[in-house]
Tab-separated table of C-alpha atoms in Angstrom:
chain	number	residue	atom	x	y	z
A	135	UNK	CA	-21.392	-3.069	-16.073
A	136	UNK	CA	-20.474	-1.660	-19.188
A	137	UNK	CA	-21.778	0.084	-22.592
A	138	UNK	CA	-20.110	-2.404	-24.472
A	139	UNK	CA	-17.226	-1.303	-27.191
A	140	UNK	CA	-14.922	-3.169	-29.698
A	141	UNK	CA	-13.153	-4.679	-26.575
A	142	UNK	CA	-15.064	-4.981	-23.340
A	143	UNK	CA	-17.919	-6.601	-25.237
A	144	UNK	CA	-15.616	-9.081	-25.036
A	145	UNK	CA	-15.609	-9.632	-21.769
A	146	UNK	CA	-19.552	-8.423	-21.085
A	147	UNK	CA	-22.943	-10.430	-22.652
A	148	UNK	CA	-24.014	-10.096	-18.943
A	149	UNK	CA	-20.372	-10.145	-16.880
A	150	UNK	CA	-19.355	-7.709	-15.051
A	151	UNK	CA	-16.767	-5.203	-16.556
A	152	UNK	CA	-16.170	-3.005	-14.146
A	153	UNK	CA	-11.963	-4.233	-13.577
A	154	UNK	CA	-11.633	-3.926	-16.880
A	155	UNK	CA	-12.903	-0.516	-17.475
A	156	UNK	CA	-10.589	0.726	-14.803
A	157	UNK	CA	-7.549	-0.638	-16.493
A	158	UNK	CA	-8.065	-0.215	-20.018
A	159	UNK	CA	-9.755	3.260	-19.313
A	160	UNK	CA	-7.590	4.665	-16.362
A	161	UNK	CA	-5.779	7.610	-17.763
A	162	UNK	CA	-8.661	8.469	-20.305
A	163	UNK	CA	-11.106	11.176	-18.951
A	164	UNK	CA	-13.062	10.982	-22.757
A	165	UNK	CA	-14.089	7.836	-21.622
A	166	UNK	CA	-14.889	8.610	-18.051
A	167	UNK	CA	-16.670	11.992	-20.063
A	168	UNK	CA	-18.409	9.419	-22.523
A	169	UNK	CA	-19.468	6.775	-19.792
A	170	UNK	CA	-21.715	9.433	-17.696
A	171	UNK	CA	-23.078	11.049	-20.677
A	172	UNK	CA	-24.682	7.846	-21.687
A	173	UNK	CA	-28.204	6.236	-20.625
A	174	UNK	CA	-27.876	4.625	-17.699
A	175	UNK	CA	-29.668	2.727	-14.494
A	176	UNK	CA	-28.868	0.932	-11.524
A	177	UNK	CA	-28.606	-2.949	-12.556
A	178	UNK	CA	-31.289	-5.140	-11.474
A	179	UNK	CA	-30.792	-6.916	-8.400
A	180	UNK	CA	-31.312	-10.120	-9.773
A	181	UNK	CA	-28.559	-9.071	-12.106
A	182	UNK	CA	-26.347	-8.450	-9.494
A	183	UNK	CA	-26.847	-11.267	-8.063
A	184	UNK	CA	-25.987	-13.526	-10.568
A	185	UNK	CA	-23.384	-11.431	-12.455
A	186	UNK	CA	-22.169	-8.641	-10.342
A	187	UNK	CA	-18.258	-8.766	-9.453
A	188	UNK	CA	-18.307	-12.264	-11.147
A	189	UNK	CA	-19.382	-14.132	-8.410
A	190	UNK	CA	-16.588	-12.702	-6.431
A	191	UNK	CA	-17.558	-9.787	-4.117
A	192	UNK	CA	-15.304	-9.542	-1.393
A	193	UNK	CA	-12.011	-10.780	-4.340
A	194	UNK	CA	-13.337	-7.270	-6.241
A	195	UNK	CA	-13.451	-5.261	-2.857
A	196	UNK	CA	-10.009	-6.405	-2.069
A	197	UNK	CA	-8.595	-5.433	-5.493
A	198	UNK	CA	-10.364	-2.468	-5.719
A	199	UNK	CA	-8.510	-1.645	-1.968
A	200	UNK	CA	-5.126	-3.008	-3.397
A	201	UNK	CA	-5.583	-1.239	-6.443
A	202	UNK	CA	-6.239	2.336	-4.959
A	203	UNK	CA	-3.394	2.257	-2.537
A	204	UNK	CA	-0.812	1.304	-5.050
A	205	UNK	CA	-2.588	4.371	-7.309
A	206	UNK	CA	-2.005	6.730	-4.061
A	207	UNK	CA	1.819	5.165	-3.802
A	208	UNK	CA	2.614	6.567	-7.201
A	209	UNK	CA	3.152	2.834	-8.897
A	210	UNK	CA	0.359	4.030	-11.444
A	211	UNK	CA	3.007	7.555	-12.108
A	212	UNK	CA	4.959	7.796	-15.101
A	213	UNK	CA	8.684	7.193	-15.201
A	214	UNK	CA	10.724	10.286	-17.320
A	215	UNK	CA	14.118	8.498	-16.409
A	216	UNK	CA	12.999	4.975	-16.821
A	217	UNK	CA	11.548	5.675	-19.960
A	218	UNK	CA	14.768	8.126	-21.189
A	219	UNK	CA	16.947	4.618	-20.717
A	220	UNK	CA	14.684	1.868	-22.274
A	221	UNK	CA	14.655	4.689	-25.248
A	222	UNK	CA	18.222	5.061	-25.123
A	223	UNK	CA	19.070	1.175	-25.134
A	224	UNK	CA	17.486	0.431	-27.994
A	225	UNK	CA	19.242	3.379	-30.154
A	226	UNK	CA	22.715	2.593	-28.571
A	227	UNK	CA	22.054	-0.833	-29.632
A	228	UNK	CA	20.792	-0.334	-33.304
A	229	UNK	CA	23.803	1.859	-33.081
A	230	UNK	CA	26.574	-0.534	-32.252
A	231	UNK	CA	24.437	-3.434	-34.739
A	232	UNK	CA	24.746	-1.531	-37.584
A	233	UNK	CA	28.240	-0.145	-36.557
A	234	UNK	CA	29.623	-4.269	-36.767
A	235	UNK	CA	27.719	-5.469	-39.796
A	236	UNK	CA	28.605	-2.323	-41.819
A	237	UNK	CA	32.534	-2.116	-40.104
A	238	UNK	CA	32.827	-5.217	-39.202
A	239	UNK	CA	35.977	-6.591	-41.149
A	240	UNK	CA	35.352	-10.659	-40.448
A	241	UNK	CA	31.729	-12.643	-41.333
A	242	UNK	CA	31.792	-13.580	-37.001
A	243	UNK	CA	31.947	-9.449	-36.363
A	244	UNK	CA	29.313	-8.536	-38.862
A	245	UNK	CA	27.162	-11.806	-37.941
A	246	UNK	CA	27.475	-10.492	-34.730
A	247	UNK	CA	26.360	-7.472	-35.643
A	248	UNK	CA	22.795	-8.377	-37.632
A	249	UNK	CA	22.604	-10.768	-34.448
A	250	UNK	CA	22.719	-7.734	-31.841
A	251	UNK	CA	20.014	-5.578	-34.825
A	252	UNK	CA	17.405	-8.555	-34.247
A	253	UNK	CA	17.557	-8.556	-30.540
A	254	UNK	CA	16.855	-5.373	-30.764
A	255	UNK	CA	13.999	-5.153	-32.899
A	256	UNK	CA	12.625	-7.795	-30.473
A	257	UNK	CA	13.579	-5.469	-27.389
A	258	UNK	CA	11.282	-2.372	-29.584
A	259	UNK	CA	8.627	-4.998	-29.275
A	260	UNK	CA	8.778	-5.135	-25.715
A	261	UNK	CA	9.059	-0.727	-25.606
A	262	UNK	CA	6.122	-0.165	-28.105
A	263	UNK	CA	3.984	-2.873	-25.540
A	264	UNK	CA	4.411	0.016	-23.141
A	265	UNK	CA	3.507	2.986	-25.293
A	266	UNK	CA	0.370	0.469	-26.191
A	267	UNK	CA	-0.756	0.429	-22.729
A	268	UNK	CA	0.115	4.168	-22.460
A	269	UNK	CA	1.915	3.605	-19.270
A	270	UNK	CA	5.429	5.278	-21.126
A	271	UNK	CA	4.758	9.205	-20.469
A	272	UNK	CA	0.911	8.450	-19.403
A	273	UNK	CA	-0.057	11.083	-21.740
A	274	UNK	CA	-2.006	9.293	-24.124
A	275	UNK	CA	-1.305	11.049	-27.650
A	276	UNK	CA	2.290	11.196	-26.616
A	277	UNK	CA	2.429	7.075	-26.115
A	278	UNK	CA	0.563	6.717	-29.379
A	279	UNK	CA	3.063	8.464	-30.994
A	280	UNK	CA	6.080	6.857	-29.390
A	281	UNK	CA	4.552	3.668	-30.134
A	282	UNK	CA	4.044	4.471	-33.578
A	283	UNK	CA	7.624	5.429	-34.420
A	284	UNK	CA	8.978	2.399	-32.354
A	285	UNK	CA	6.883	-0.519	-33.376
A	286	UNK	CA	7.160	0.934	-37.064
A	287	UNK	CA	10.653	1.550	-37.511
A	288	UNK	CA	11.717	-0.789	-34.950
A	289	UNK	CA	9.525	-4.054	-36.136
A	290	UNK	CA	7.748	-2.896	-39.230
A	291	UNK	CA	4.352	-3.020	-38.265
A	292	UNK	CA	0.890	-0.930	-37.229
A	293	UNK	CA	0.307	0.185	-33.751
A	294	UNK	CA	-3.244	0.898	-34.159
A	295	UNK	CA	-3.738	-3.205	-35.608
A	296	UNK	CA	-1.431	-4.104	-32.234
A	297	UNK	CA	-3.588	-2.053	-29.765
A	298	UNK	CA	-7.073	-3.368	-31.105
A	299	UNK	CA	-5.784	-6.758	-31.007
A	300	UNK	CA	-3.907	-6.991	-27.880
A	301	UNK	CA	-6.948	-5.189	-25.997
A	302	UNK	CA	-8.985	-7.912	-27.424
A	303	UNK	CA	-6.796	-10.532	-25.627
A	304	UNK	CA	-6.320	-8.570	-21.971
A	305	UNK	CA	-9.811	-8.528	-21.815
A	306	UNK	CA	-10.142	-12.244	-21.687
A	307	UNK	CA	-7.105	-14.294	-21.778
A	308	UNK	CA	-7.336	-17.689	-22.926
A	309	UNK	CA	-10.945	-17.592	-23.446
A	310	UNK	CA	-11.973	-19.161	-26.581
A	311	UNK	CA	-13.740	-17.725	-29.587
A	312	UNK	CA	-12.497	-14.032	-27.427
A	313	UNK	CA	-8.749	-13.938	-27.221
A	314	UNK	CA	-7.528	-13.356	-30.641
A	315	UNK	CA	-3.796	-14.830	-29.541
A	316	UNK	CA	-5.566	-18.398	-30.372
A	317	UNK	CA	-6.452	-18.110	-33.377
A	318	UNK	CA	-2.844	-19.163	-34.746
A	319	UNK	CA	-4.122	-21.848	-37.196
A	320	UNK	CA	-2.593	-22.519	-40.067
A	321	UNK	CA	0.960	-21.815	-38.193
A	322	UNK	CA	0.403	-23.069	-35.037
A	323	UNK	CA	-1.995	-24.563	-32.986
A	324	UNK	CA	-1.414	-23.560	-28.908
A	325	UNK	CA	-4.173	-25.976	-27.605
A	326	UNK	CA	-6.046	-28.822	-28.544
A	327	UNK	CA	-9.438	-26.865	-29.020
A	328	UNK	CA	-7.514	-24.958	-32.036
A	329	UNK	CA	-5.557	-28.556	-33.115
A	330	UNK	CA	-8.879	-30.262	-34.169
A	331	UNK	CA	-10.357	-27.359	-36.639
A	332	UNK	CA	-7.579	-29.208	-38.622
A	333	UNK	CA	-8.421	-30.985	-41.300
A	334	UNK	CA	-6.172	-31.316	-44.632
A	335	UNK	CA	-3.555	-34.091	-43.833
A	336	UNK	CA	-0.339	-31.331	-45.230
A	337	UNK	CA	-1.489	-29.134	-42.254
A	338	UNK	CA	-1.940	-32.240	-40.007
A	339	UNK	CA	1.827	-32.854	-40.680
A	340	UNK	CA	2.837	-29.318	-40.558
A	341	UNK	CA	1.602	-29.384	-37.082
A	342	UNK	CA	2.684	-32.904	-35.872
A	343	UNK	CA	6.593	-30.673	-36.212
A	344	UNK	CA	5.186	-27.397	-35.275
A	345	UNK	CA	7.712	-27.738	-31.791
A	346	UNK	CA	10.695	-28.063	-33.944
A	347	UNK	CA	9.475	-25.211	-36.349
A	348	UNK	CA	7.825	-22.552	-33.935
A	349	UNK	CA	11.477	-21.211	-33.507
A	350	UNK	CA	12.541	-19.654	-36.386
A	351	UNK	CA	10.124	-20.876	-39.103
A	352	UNK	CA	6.668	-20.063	-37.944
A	353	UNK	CA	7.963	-16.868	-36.069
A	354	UNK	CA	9.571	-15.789	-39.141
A	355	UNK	CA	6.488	-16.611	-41.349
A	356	UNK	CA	4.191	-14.920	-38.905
A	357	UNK	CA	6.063	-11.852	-38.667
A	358	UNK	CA	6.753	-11.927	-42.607
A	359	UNK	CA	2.845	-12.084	-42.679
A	360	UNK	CA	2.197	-9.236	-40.176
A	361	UNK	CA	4.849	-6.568	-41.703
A	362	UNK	CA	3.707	-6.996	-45.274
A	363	UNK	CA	0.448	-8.107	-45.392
A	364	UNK	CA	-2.157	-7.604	-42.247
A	365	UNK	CA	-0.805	-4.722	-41.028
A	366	UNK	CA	-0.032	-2.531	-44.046
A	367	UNK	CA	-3.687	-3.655	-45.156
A	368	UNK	CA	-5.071	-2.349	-41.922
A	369	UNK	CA	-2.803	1.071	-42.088
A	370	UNK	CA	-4.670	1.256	-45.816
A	371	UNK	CA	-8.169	0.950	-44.502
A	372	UNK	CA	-7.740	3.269	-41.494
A	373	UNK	CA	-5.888	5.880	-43.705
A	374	UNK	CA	-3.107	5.960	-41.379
A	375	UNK	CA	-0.303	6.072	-44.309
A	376	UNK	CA	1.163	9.417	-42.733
A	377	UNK	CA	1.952	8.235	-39.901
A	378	UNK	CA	2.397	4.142	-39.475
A	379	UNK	CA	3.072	4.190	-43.452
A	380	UNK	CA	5.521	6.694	-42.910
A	381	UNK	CA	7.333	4.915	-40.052
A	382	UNK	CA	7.735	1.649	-42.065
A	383	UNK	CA	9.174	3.649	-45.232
A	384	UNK	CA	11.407	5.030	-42.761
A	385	UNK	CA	12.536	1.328	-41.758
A	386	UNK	CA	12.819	0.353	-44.948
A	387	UNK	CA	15.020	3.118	-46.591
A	388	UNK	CA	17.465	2.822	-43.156
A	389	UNK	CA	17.644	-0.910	-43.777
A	390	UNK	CA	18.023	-1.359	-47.510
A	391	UNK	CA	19.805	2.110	-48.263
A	392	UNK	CA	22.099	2.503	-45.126
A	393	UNK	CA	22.643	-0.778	-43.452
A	394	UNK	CA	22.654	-2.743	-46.602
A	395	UNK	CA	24.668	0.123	-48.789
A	396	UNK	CA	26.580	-1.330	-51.486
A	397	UNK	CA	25.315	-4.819	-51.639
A	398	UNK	CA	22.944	-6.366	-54.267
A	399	UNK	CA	19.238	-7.027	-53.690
A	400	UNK	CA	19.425	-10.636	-52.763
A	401	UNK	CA	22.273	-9.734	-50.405
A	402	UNK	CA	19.949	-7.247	-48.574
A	403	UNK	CA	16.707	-9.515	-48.720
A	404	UNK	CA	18.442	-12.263	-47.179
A	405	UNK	CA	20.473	-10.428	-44.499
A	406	UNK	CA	16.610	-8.592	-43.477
A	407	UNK	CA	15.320	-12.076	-43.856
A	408	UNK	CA	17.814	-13.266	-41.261
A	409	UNK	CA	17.310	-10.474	-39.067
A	410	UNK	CA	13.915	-10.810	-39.057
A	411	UNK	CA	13.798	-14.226	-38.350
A	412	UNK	CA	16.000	-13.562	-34.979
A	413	UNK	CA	13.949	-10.478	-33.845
A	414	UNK	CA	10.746	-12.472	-34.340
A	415	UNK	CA	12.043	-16.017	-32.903
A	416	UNK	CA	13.082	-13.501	-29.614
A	417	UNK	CA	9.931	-11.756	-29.224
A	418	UNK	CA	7.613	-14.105	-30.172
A	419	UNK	CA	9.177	-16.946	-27.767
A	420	UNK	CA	9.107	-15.450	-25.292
A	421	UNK	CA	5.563	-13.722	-25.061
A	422	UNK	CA	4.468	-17.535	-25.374
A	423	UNK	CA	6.176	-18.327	-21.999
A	424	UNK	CA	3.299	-16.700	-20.122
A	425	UNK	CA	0.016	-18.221	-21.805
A	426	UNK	CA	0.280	-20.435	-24.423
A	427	UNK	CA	1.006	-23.974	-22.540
A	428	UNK	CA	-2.088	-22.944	-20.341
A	429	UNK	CA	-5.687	-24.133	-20.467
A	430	UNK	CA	-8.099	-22.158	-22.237
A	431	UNK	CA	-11.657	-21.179	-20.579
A	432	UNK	CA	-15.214	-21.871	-22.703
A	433	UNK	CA	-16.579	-18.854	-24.841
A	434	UNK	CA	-19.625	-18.666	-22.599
A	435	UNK	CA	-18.229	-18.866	-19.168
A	436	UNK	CA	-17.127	-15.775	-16.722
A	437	UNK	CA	-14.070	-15.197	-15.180
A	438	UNK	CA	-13.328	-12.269	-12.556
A	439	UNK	CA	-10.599	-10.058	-13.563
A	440	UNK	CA	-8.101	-11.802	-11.074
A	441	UNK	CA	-9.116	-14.909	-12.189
A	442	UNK	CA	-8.168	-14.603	-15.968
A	443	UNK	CA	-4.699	-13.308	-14.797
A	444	UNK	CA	-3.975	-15.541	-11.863
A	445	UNK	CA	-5.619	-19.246	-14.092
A	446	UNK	CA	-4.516	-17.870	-17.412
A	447	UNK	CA	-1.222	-16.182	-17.123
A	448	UNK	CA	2.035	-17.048	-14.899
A	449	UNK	CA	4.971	-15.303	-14.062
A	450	UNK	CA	9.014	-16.267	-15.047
A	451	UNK	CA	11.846	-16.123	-12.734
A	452	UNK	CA	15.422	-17.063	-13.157
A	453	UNK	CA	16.079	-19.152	-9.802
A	454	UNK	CA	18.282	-16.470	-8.313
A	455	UNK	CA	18.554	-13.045	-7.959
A	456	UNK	CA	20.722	-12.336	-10.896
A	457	UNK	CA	19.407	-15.051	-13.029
A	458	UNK	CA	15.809	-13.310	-12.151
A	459	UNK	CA	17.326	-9.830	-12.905
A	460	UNK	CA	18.189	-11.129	-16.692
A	461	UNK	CA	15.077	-12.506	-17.177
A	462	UNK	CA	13.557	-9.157	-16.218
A	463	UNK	CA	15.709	-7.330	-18.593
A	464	UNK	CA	15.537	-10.318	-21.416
A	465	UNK	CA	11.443	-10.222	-21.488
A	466	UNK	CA	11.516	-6.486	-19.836
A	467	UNK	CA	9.963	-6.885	-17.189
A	468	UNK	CA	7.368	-9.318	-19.100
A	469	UNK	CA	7.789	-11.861	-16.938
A	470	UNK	CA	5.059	-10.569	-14.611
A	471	UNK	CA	2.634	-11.438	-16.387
A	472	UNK	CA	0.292	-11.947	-12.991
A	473	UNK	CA	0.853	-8.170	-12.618
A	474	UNK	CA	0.845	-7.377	-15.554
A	475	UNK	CA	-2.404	-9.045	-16.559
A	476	UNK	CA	-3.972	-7.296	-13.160
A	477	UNK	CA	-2.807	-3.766	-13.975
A	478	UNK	CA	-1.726	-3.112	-17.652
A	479	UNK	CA	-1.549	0.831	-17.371
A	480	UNK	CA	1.024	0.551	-14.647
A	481	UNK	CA	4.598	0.436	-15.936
A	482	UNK	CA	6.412	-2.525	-16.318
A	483	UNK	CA	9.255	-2.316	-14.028
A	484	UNK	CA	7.412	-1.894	-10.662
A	485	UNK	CA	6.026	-5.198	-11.405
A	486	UNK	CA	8.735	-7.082	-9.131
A	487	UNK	CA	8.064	-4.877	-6.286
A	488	UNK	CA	3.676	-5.108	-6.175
A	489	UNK	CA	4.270	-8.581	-7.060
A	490	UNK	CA	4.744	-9.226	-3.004
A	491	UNK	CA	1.532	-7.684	-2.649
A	492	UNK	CA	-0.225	-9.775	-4.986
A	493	UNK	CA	0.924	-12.852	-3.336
A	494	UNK	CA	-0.626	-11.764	-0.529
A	495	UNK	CA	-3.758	-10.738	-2.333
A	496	UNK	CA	-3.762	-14.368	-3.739
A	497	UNK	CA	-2.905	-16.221	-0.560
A	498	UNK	CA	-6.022	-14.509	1.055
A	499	UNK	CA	-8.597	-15.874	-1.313
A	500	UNK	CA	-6.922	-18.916	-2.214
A	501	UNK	CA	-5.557	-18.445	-5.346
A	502	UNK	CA	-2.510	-20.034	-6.842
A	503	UNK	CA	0.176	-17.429	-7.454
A	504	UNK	CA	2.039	-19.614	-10.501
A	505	UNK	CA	5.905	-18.517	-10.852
A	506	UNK	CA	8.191	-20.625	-12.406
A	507	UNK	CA	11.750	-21.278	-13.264
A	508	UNK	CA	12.724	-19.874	-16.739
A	509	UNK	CA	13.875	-23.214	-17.924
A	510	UNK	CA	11.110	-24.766	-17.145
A	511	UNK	CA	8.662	-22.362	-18.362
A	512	UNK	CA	10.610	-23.021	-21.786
A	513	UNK	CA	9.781	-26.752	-21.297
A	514	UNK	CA	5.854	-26.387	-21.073
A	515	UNK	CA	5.780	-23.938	-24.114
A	516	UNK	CA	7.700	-26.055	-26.441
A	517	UNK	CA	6.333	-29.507	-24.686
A	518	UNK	CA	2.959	-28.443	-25.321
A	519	UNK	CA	3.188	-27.659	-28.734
A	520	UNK	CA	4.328	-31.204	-29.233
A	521	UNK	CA	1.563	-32.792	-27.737
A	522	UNK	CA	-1.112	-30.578	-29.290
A	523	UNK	CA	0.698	-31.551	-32.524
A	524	UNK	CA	0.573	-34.754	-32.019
A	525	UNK	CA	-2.883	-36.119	-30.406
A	526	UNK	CA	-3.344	-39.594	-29.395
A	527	UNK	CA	-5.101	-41.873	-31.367
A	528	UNK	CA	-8.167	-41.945	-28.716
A	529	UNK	CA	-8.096	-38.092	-28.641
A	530	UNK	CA	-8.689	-37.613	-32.534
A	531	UNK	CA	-11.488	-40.509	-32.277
A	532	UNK	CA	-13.129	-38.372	-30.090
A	533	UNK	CA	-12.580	-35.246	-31.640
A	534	UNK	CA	-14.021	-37.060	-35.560
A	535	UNK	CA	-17.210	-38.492	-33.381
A	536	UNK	CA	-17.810	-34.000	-32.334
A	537	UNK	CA	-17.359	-33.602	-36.212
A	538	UNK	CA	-19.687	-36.147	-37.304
A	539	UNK	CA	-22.584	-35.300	-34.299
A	540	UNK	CA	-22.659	-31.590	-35.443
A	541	UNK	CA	-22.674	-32.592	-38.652
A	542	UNK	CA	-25.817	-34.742	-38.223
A	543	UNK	CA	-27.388	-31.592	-35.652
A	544	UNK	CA	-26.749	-29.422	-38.459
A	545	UNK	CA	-28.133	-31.838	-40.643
A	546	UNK	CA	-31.536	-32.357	-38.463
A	547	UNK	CA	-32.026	-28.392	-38.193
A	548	UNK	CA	-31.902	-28.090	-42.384
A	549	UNK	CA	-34.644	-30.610	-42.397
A	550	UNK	CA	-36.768	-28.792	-39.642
């Protein structure tokens, strides 16, 4: 079980937290220090019986077995050298973007160039993901810190806002009314629980298209939203201005007064907008491989740690083993989301290799290991947000008669 906190009591209300302790709270001895010193008691036995390990005993011995000896193997251990390079790319990169657009002496070279600065702002998406799990250096204030600087100047936006979020949706993946990554209305709508809070006919439309404009307009317009609205908003209220604020003045000045040097305002604003549009269209894309064409599980039912990664996420491959090896470099290493989802502090690039161990895992308690083809996990994302979008006619009677029965419930209870 667990105290509670702003992210477990996500997952508790009488479920067992006890995975997801261990991984969000691995490499933290103030909350190993915090745990004992509160109140605590053996749980009841009827308890136990009903909630303990999720209804899944011998799954939660197995992890816990699986989960140790890859700990002892070192796959838990930071990487100096790994890390070094994935820091490394992503300067040499901004380096050779802004050495085209600035030098570049045709519109294809210097296109080229803002093209190569938006894949990279993407790819500090994918870096600052690490230093949010704290599985870069595995010292904690040192990940904070590298996530700070590369999610800030790289993407424009708070690390702090990113960690309490994304916690929020590890903890329960595709659970309603829990995982924050559904509630996309009025940009997008993922699944058809979100699609019928929608009500104005504009927003009907909006979504009836959203598959065409998920890729660049509602990426653009959600990042747009993010950099200069929600997250310099939550910076302000956490009074974290000197060190997210700083790292997003930072971006700014080296985008406007060295990349953009010598041209005129609407120049710069549209060449950022443009950039922006590509590193959010990359990064945003591509996270929605993994979950977003998959069903969702009710706010009030439980789900064993395994479960929520094995129904809830799936993994990407590219069909052959250097087709698979770009994919692992394109969504770094992202593509394991099964792994991923199962052991978030470990990093990302030992993924391929306990992967083989998780199919066995899976195969032992009959669980579907779900890894598909690149292209076609491409397919289901954007497939899926055209059929949300666009409900049959049977579907939306069904979903007015919900409207109009609460309605009349709510009605009855007013009159109680």
């Amino acid at each position: 079980m667990h105290p509670g906190g702003s992210v477990i009591k996500f997952l508790t209300n009488g479920g067992d937290a006890t995975e997801a302790y261990v991984e969000f709270h691995g490499r933290s001895k103030k909350a190993d220090y915090v745990l004992k010193a509160l109140p605590h008691r053996p749980a009841p036995k009827e308890t136990m019986k009903e909630r303990g390990f999720n209804g899944h005993e011998a799954l939660s011995k197995d992890y816990a077995i699986l989960r140790k000896q890859l700990e002892e193997e070192g796959f838990f251990d930071p990487a100096p050298g790994h890390v070094a390079f994935r820091v490394a790319e992503v300067v040499a990169m901004h380096v050779v973007g802004a050495y085209l657009f600035m030098c570049g002496s045709t519109v294809p070279v210097q296109t080229a160039g803002l093209f190569i600065l938006g894949i990279v702002s993407g790819r500090c998406g994918w870096l600052m993901h690490e230093g949010g799990h704290y599985s870069l250096t595995g010292h904690i204030p040192t990940d904070r810190m590298l996530q700070i600087a590369i999610y800030g100047i790289g993407c424009g936006m708070s690390a702090a806002w990113w960690r309490n979020q994304h916690n929020k949706h590890h903890a329960t993946p595709q659970k309603l009314k829990h995982d924050v990554d559904l509630d996309t209305l009025p940009l997008i709508a993922f699944n058809a629980e979100v699609a019928k809070k929608a009500r104005s006919p504009m927003l009907k439309l909006w979504l009836k298209y959203q598959a065409l404009l998920f890729t660049p307009i509602s990426c653009l317009l959600v990042a747009t939203g993010w950099q200069y609205y929600l997250h310099p908003r939550h910076i302000m209220r956490t009074k974290r201005q000197h060190t997210e604020g700083a790292a997003l003045l930072v971006r700014h000045l080296l985008f406007y007064g060295v990349i953009c040097h010598g041209m005129t305002w609407t120049q710069s604003l549209a060449c950022y907008t443009a950039y922006n549009m590509i590193a959010a269209s990359y990064i945003f894309s591509q996270f929605a491989l993994s979950h977003s064409h998959l069903d969702v599980s009710a706010p009030d039912e439980f789900l064993h740690w395994v479960e929520y990664a094995a129904d809830h996420t799936i993994n990407v491959h590219g069909g052959s083993w250097l087709g698979t090896k770009f994919v692992d470099w394109w969504m770094a290493y992202l593509n394991y989301q099964i792994e991923h989802h199962l052991f978030p502090g470990m990093p990302q690039f030992r993924h391929p290799i306990v992967s083989q161990r998780v199919q066995v895992l899976f195969a032992k308690h009959g669980i579907k290991y779900d890894n598909r083809l690149y292209s076609s996990a491409c397919y289901d994302t954007w497939y899926n947000l055209h059929k949300v979008g666009n409900p049959s006619v049977e579907t939306q009677k069904a979903w007015k008669a919900e409207r109009e029965a609460y309605k009349a419930a709510q009605a009855a209870k007013k009159t109680e």
